[in-house]
mmCIF file of C-alpha atoms in Angstrom:
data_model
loop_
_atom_site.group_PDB
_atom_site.id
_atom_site.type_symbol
_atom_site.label_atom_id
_atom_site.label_comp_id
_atom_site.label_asym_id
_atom_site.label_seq_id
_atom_site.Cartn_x
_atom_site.Cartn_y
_atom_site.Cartn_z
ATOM 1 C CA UNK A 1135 20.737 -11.509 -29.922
ATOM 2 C CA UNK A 1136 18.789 -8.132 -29.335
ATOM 3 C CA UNK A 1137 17.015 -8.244 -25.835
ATOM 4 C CA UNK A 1138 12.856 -8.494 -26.993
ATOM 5 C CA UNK A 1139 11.690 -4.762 -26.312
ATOM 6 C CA UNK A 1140 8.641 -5.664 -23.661
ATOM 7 C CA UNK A 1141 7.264 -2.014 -24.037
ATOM 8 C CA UNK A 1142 4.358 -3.340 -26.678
ATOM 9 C CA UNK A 1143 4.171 -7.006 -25.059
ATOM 10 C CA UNK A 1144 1.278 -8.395 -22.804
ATOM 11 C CA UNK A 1145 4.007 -9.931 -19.905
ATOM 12 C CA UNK A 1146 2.506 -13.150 -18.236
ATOM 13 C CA UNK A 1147 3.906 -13.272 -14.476
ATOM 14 C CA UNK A 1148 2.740 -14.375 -11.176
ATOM 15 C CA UNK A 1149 0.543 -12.786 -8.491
ATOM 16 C CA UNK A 1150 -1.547 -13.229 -5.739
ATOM 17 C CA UNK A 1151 -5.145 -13.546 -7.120
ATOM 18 C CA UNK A 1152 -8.230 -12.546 -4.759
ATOM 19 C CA UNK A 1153 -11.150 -14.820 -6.783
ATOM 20 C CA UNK A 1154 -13.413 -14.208 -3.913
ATOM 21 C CA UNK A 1155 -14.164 -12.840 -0.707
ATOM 22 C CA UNK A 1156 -13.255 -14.449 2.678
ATOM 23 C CA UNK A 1157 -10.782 -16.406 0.634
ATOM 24 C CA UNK A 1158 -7.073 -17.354 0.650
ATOM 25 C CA UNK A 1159 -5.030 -14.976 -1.781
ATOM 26 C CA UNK A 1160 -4.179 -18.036 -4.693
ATOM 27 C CA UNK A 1161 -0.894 -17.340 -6.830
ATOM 28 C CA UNK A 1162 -0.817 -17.605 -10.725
ATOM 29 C CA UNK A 1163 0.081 -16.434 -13.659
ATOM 30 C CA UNK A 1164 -1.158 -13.584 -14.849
ATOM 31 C CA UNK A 1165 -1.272 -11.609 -18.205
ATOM 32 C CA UNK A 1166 -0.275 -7.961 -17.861
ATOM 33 C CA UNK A 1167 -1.182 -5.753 -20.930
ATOM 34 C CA UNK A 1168 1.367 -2.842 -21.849
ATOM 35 C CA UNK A 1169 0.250 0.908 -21.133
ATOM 36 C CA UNK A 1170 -2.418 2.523 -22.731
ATOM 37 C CA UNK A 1171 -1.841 6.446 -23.181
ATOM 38 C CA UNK A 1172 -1.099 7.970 -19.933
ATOM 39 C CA UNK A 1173 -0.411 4.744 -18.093
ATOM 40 C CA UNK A 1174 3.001 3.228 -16.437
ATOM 41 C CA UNK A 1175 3.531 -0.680 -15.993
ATOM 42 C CA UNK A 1176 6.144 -0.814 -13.333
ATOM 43 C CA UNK A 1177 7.858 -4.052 -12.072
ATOM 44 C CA UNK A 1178 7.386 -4.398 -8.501
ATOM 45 C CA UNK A 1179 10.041 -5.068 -5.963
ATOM 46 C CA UNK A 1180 8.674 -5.346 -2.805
ATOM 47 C CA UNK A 1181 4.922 -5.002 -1.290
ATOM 48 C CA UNK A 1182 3.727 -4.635 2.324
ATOM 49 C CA UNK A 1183 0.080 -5.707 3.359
ATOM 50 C CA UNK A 1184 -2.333 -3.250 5.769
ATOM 51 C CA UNK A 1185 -4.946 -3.445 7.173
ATOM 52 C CA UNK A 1186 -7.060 -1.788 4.420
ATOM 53 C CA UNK A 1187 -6.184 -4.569 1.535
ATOM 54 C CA UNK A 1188 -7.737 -7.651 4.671
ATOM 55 C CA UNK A 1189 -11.115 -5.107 5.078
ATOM 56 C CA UNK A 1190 -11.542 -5.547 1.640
ATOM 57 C CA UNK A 1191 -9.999 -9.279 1.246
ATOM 58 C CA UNK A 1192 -12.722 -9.838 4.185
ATOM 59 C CA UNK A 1193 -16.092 -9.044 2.109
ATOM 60 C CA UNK A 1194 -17.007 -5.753 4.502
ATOM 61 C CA UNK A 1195 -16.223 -3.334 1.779
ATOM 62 C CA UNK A 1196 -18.381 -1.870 -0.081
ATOM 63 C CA UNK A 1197 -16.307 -1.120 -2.805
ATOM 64 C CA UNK A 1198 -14.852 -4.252 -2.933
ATOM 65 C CA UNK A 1199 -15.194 -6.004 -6.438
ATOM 66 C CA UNK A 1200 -13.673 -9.495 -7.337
ATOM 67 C CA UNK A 1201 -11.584 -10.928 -9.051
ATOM 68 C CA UNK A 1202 -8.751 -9.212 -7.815
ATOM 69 C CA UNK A 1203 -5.496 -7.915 -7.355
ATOM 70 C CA UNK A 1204 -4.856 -6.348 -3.995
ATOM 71 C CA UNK A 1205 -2.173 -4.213 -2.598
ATOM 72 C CA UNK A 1206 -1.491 -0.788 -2.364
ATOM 73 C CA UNK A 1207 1.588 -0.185 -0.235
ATOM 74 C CA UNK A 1208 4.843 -0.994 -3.575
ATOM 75 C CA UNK A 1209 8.001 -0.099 -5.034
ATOM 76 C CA UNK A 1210 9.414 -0.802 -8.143
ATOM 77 C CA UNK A 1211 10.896 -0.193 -11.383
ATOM 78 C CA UNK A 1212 8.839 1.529 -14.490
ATOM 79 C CA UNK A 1213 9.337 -0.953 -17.156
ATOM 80 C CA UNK A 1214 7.709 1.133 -20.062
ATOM 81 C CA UNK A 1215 5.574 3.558 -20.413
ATOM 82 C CA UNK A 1216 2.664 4.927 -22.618
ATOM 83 C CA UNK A 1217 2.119 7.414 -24.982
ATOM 84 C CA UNK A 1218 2.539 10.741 -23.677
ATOM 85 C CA UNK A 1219 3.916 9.852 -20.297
ATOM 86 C CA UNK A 1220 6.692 12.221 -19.996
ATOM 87 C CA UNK A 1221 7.749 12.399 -16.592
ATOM 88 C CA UNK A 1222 8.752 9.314 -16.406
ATOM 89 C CA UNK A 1223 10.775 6.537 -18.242
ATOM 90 C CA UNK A 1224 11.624 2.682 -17.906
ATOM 91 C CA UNK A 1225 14.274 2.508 -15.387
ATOM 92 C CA UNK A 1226 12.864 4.721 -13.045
ATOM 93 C CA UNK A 1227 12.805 3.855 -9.583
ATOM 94 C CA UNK A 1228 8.807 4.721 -8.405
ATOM 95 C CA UNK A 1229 6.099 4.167 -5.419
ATOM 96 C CA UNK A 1230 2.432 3.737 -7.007
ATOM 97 C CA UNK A 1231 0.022 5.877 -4.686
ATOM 98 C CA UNK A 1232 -3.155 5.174 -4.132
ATOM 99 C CA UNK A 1233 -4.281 8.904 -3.839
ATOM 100 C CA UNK A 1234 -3.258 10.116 -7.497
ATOM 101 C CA UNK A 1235 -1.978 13.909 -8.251
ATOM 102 C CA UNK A 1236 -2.836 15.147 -11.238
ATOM 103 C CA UNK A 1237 -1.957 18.875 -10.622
ATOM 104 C CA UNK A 1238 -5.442 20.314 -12.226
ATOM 105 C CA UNK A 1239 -8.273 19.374 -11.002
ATOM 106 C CA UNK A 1240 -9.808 21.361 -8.348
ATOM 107 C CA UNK A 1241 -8.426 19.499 -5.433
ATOM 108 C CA UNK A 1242 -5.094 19.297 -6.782
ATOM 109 C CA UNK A 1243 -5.218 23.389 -7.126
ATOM 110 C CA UNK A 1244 -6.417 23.425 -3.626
ATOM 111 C CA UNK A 1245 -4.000 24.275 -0.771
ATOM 112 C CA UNK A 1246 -5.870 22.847 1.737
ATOM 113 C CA UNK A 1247 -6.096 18.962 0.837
ATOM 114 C CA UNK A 1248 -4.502 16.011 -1.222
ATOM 115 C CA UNK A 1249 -7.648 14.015 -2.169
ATOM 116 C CA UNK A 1250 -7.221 14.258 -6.706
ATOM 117 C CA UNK A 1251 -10.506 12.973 -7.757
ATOM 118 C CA UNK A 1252 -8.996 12.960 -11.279
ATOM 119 C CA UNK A 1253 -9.524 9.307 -12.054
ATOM 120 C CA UNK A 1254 -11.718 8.497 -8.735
ATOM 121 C CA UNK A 1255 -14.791 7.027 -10.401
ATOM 122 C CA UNK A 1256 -12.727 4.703 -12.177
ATOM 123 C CA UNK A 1257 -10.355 3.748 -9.428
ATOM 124 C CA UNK A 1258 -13.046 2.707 -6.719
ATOM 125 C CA UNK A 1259 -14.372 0.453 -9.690
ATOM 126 C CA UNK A 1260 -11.108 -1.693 -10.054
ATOM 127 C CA UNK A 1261 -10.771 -0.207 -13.722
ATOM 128 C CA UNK A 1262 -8.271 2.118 -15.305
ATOM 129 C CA UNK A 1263 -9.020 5.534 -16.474
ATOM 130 C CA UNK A 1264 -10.449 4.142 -19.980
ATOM 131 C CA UNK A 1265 -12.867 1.862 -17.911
ATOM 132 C CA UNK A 1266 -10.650 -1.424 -18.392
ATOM 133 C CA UNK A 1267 -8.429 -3.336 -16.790
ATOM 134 C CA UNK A 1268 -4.704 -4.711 -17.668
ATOM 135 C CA UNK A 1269 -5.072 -8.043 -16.108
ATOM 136 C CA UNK A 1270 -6.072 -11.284 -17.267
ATOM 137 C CA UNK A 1271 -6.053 -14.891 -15.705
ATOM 138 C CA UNK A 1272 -7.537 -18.083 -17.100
ATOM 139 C CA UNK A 1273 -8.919 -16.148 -19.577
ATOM 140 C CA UNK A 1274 -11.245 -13.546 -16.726
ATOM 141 C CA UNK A 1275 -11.061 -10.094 -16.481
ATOM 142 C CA UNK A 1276 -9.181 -9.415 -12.831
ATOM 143 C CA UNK A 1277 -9.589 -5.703 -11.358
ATOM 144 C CA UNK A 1278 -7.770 -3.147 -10.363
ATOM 145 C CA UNK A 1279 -7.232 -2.068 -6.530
ATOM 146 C CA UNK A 1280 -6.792 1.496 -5.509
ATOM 147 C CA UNK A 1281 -5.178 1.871 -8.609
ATOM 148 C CA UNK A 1282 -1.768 0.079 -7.343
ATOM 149 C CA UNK A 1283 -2.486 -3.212 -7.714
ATOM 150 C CA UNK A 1284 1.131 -4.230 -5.959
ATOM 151 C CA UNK A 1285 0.411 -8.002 -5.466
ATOM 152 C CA UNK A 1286 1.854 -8.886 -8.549
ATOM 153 C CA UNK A 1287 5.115 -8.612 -10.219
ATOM 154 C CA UNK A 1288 3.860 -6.638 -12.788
ATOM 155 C CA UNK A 1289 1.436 -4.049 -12.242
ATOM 156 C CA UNK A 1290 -0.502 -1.261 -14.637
ATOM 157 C CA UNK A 1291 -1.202 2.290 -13.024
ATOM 158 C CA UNK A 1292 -1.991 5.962 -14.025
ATOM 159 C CA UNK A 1293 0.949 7.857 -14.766
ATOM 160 C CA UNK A 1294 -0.542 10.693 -11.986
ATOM 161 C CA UNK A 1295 -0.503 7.511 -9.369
ATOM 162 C CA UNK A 1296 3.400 7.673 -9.642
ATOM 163 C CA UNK A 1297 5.904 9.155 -7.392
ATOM 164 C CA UNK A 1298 9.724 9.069 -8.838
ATOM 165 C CA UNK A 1299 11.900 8.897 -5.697
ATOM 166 C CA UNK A 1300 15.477 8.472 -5.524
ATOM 167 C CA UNK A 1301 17.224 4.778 -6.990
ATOM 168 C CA UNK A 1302 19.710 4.519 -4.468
ATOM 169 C CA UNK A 1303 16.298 3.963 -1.918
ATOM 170 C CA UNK A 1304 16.071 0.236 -0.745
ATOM 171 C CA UNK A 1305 12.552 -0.964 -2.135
ATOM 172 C CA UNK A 1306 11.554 -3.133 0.690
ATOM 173 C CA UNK A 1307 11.262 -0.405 3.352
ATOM 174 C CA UNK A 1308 10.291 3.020 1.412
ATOM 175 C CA UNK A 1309 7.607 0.673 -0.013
ATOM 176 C CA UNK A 1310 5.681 1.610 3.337
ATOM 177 C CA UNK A 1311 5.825 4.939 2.534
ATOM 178 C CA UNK A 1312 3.185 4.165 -0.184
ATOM 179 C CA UNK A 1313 0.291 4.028 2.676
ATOM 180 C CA UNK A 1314 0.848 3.633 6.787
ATOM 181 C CA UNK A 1315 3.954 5.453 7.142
ATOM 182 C CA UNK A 1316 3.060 8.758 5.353
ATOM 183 C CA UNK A 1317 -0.181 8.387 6.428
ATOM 184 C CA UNK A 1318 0.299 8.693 10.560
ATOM 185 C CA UNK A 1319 3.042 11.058 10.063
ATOM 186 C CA UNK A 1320 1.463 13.358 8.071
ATOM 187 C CA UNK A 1321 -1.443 13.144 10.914
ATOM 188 C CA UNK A 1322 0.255 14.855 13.227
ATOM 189 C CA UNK A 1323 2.508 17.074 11.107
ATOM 190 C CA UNK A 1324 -0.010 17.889 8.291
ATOM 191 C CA UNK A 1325 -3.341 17.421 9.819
ATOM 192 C CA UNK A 1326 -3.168 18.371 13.538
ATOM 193 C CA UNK A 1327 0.433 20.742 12.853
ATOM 194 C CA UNK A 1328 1.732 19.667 16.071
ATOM 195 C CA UNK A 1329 3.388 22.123 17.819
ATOM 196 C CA UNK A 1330 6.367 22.015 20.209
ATOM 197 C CA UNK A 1331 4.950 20.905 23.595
ATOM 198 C CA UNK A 1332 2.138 19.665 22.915
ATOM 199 C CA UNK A 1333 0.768 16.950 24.683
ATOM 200 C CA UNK A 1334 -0.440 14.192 22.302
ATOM 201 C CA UNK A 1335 -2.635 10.966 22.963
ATOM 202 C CA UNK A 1336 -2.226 8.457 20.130
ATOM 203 C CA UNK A 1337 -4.917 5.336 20.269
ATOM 204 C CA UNK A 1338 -4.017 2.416 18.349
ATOM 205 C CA UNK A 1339 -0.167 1.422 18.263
ATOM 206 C CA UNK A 1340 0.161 -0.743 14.823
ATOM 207 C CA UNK A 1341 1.934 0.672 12.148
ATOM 208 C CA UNK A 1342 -0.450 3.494 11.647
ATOM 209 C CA UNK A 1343 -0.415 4.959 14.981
ATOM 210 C CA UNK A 1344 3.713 4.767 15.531
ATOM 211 C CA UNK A 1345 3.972 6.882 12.667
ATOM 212 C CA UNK A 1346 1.666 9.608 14.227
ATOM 213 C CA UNK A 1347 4.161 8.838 17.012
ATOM 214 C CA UNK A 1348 6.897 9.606 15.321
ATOM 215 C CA UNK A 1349 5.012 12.657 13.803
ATOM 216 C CA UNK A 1350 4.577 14.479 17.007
ATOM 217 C CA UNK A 1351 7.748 13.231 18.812
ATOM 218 C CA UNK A 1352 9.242 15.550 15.203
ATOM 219 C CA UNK A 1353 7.272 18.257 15.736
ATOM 220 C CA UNK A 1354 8.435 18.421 19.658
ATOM 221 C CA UNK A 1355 5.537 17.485 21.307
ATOM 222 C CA UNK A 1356 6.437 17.010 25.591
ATOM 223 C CA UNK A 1357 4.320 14.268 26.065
ATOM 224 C CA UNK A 1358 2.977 11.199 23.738
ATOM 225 C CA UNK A 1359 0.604 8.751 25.588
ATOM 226 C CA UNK A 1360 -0.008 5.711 23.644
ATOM 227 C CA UNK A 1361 -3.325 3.969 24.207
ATOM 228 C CA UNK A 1362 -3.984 0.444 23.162
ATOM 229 C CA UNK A 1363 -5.474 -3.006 24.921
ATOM 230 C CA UNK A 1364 -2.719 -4.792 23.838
ATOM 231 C CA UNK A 1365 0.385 -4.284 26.005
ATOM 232 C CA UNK A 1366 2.866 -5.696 23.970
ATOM 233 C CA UNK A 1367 2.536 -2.766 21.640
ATOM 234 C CA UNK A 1368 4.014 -0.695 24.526
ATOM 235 C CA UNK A 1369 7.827 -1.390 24.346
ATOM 236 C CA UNK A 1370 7.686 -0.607 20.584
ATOM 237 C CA UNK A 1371 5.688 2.608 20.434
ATOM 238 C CA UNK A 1372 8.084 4.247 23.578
ATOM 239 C CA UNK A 1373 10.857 3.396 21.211
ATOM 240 C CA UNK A 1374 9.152 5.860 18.458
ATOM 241 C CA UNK A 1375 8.497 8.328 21.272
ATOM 242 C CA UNK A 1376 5.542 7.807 23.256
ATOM 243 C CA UNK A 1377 6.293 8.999 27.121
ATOM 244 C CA UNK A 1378 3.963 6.747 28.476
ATOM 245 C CA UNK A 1379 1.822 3.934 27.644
ATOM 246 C CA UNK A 1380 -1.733 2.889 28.945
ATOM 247 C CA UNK A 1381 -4.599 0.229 28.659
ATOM 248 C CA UNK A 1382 -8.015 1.028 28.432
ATOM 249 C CA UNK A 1383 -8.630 -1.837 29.778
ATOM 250 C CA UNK A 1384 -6.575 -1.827 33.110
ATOM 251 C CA UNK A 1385 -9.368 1.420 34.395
ATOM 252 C CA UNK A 1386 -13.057 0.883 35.251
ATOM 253 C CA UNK A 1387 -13.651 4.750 33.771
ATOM 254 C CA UNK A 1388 -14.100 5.782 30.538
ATOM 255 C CA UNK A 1389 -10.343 6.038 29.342
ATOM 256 C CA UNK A 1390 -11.325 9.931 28.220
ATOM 257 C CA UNK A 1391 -11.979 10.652 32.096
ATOM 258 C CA UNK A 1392 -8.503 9.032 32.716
ATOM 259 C CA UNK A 1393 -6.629 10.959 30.149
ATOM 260 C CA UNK A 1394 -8.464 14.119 31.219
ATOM 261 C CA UNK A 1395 -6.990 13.537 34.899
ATOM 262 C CA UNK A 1396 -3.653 12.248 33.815
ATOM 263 C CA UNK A 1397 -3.293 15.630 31.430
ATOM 264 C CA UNK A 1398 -4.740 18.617 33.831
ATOM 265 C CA UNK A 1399 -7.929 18.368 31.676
ATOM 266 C CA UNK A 1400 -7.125 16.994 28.442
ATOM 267 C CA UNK A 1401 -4.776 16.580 25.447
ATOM 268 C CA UNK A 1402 -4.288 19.290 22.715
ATOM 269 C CA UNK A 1403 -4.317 16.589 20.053
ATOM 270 C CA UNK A 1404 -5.643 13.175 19.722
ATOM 271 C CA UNK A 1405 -5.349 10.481 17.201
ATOM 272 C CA UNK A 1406 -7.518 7.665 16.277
ATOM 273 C CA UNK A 1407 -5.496 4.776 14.317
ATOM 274 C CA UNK A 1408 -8.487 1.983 14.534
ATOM 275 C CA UNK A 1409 -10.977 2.694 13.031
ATOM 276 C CA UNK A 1410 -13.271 2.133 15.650
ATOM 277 C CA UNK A 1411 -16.608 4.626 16.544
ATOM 278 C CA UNK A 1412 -16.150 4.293 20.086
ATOM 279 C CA UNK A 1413 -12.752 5.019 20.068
ATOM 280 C CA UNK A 1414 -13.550 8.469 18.261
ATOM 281 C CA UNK A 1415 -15.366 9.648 20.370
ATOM 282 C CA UNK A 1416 -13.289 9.094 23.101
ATOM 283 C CA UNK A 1417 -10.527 10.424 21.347
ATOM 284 C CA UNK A 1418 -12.604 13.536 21.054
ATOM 285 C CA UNK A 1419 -13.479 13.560 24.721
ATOM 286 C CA UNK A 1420 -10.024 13.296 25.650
ATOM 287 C CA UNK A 1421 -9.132 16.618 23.873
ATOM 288 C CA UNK A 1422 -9.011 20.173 26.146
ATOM 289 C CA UNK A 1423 -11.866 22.477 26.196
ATOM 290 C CA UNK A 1424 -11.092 25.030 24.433
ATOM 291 C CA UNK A 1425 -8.379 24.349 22.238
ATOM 292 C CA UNK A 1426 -8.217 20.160 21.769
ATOM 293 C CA UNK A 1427 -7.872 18.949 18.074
ATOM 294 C CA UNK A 1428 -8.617 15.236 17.249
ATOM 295 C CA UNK A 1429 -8.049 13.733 14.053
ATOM 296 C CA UNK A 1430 -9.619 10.222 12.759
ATOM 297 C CA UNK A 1431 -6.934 8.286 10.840
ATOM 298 C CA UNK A 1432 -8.256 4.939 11.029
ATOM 299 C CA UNK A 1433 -10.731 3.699 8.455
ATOM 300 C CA UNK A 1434 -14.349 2.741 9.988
ATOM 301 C CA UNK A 1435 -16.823 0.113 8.737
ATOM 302 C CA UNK A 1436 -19.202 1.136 5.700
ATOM 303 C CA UNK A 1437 -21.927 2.484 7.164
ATOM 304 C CA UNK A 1438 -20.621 3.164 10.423
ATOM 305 C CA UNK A 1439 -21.794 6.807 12.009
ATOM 306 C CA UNK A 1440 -20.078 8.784 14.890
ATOM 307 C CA UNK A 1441 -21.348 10.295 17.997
ATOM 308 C CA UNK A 1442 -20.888 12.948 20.423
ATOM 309 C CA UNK A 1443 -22.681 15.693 22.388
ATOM 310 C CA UNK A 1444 -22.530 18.553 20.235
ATOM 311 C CA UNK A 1445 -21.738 21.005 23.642
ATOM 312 C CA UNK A 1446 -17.767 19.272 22.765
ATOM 313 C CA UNK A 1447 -17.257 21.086 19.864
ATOM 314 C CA UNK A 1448 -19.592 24.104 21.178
ATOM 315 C CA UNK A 1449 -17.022 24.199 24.012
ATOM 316 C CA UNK A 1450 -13.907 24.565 21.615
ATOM 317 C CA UNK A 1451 -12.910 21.178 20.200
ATOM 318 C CA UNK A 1452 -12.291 20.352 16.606
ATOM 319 C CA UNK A 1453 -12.858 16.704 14.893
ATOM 320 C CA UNK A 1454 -10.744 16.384 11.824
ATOM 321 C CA UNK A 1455 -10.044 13.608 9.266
ATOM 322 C CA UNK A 1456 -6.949 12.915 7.031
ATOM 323 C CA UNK A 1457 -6.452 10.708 3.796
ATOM 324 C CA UNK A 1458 -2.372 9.601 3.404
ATOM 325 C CA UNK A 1459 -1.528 12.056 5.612
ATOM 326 C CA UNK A 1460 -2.676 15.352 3.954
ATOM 327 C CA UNK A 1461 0.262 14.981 2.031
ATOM 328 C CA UNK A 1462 -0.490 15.982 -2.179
ATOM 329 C CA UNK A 1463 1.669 12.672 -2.971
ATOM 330 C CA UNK A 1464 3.386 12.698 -6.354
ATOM 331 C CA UNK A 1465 5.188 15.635 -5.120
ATOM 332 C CA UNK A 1466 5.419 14.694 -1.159
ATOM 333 C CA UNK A 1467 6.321 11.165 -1.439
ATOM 334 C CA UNK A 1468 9.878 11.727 -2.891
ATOM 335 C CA UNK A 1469 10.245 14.339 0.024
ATOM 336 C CA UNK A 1470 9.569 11.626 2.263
ATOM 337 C CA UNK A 1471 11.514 8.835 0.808
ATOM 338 C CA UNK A 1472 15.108 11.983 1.222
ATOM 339 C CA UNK A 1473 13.473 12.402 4.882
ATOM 340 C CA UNK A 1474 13.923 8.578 5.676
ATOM 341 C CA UNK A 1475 17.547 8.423 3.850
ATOM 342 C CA UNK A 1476 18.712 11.311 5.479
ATOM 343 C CA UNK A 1477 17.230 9.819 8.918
ATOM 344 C CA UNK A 1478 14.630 11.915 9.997
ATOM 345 C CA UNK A 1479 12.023 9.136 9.342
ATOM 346 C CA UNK A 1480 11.906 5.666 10.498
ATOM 347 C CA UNK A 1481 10.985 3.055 8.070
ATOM 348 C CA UNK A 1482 13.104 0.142 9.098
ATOM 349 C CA UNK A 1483 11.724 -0.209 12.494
ATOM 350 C CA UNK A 1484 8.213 -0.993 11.249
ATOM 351 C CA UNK A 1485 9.007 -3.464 9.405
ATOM 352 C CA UNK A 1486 8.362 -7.002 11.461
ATOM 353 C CA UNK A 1487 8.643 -9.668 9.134
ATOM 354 C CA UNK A 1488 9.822 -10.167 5.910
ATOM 355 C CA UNK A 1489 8.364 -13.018 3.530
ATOM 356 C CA UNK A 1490 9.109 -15.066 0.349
ATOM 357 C CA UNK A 1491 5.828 -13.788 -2.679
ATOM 358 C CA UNK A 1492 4.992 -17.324 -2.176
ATOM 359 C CA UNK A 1493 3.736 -16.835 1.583
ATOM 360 C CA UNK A 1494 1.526 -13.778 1.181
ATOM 361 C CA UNK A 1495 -1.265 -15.442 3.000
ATOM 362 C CA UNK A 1496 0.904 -15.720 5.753
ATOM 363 C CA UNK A 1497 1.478 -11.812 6.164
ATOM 364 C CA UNK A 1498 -2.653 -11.702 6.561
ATOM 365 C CA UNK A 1499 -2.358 -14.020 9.307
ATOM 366 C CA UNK A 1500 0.674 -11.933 11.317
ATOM 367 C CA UNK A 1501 -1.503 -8.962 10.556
ATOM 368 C CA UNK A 1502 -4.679 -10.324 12.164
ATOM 369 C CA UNK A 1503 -2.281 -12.159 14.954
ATOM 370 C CA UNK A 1504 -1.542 -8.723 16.328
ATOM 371 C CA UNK A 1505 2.083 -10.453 16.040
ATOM 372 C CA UNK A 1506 3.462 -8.178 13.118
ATOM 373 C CA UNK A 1507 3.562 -4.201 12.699
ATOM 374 C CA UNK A 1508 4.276 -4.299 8.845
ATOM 375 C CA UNK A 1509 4.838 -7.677 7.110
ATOM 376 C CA UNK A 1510 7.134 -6.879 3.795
ATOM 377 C CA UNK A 1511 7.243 -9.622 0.668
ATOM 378 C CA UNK A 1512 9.864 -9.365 -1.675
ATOM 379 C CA UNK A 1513 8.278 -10.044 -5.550
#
């Protein structure tokens, strides 16, 4: 008998529901609707969790809606498409991205940054471009996430939220490439443009900040300090490339003042991978008059504000942001996922732990253990 073509069938498949906030993630079946125009349902492989999908599991964000699916960092395989998706077909091997690229809008036709606002409104509301969503359980409505949605075996996105990358990729480590990977390398080679040595102070050493490790150690920075108040972080990040290690803790002073003395008055660039106030501004402190560049990475509270005295950007320091990296990422990711196969990148060395679908919860509980760097489940 004919195999049933699945391109005009709702699937039903498991995934890891998020009915409410503060909650377990529960696992059930699911009903997964096919693509409307302009839409790709892709089988997914393999998912790591971050930070980002707990903020939001946790009830703190803003934007958070439930029911859910969560998840944002996939890989997979299209399994059909929609009407007038042409740049992609079933079989193709694909990361869904969280930033879309649609190529037209005015951000996409901008040099200078990666944030496609094409389908934005829509995204941040757990809906689809139309305004609906693709998932059903126990006969609810469950939303959207970032427009990924990778905590299920089936998922629905955009077909601008798609990056084809090469098939012969292994799914459970270029699947980090879909958020913390990209995101702290393209800090330091995007954001900051690192520049051969540089001196470099990197605060935070989880996933996030031993990319932007890796970032500068590639763009030949001379000295990578690595600043974080847990010390068993420290073996790890000198084996992406940081020089030297230090607690903020272990000093009495304002770790600024003791990265100022340990530097002959400063870093060039600084990186904040937290997402902590504080930290930013003494990763802005930390930066040399004159010519210092810090960049915040890591994702603050809703509502949380920043402060400094103005006289440290009067005196010739620069505060920047990034979003994945700077990179634009339909046409970036790919790039990336060649980088890591021809070894330029690390991916395999962030990933910790590796975990069955059925023990998602238990990747939370590594991440807030401070135990894991990036916790992959296989589908």
């Amino acid at each position: 008998p004919k195999p049933v073509d699945m391109a005009n069938q709702v699937i039903k498949c498991k995934a890891a529901v998020a009915w409410e906030a503060g909650k377990p993630l529960s696992i059930e079946e699911i009903e997964v609707a096919p693509p409307k125009a302009h839409e790709v349902r892709i089988k997914i492989i393999a998912t790591a969790v971050c930070h980002t999908d707990a903020y939001t599991l946790s009830g703190a964000d803003p934007e958070g809606c439930f029911p859910v699916i969560l998840g944002h960092e996939g890989a997979g395989i299209v399994e059909s498409v929609g009407e007038g998706v042409t740049k992609l077909k079933a079989g193709d091997t694909v990361i869904p991205l969280y930033i879309p690229q649609c190529g037209e809008c005015k951000f996409c036709l901008n040099p200078k940054t990666n944030l496609c606002q094409k389908i934005r409104v829509t995204q941040g509301k757990g809906l689809m471009p139309d305004g609906t969503s693709r998932f059903t359980c126990k006969g609810k409505t469950i939303l959207h996430y970032m427009g990924t949605s990778t905590f299920s075996e089936y998922t629905v996105v955009a077909d601008i939220s798609v990056a084809k990358i090469d098939p012969l990729a292994p799914l459970d480590k270029v699947c980090l490439l879909g958020c913390g990977i990209s995101t702290g390398y393209g800090a330091a080679v995007n954001t900051a443009k690192v520049e051969p040595g540089s001196v470099c102070a990197v605060f935070g050493l989880g996933g996030v900040g031993l990319a932007v490790i890796m970032g500068c150690k590639v763009a030949g920075a001379s000295r990578i300090i690595g600043v974080d108040i847990n010390k068993d972080k420290f073996a790890r990040a000198k084996e992406f490339g940081a020089t030297e290690c230090i607690n903020s803790q272990d000093f009495s002073k304002p770790i600024q003042e003791v990265l100022i003395e340990m530097t002959d008055g400063g870093v060039d660039y600084s990186f904040e991978c937290i997402g902590n106030v504080k930290v930013m501004r003494a990763a802005l402190e930390a930066c040399h008059k004159g010519w210092g560049v810090s960049v915040v990475v890591g994702v603050a509270a809703s509502g949380e504000e920043i402060a400094t005295r103005p006289f440290q950007l009067v005196t010739g320091r620069t505060w920047k942001g990034t979003a994945f990296g700077g990179w634009k990422s339909v046409e970036s990711v790919p790039k990336l996922v060649s980088e890591y196969m021809s070894k330029k990148i690390k991916v395999d060395e962030f990933v910790t732990h590796n975990l069955s679908f059925d023990e998602i919860n238990k990747a939370f509980e590594l991440m807030h253990s401070g135990k894991s760097i990036r916790t992959v489940v296989k589908i």
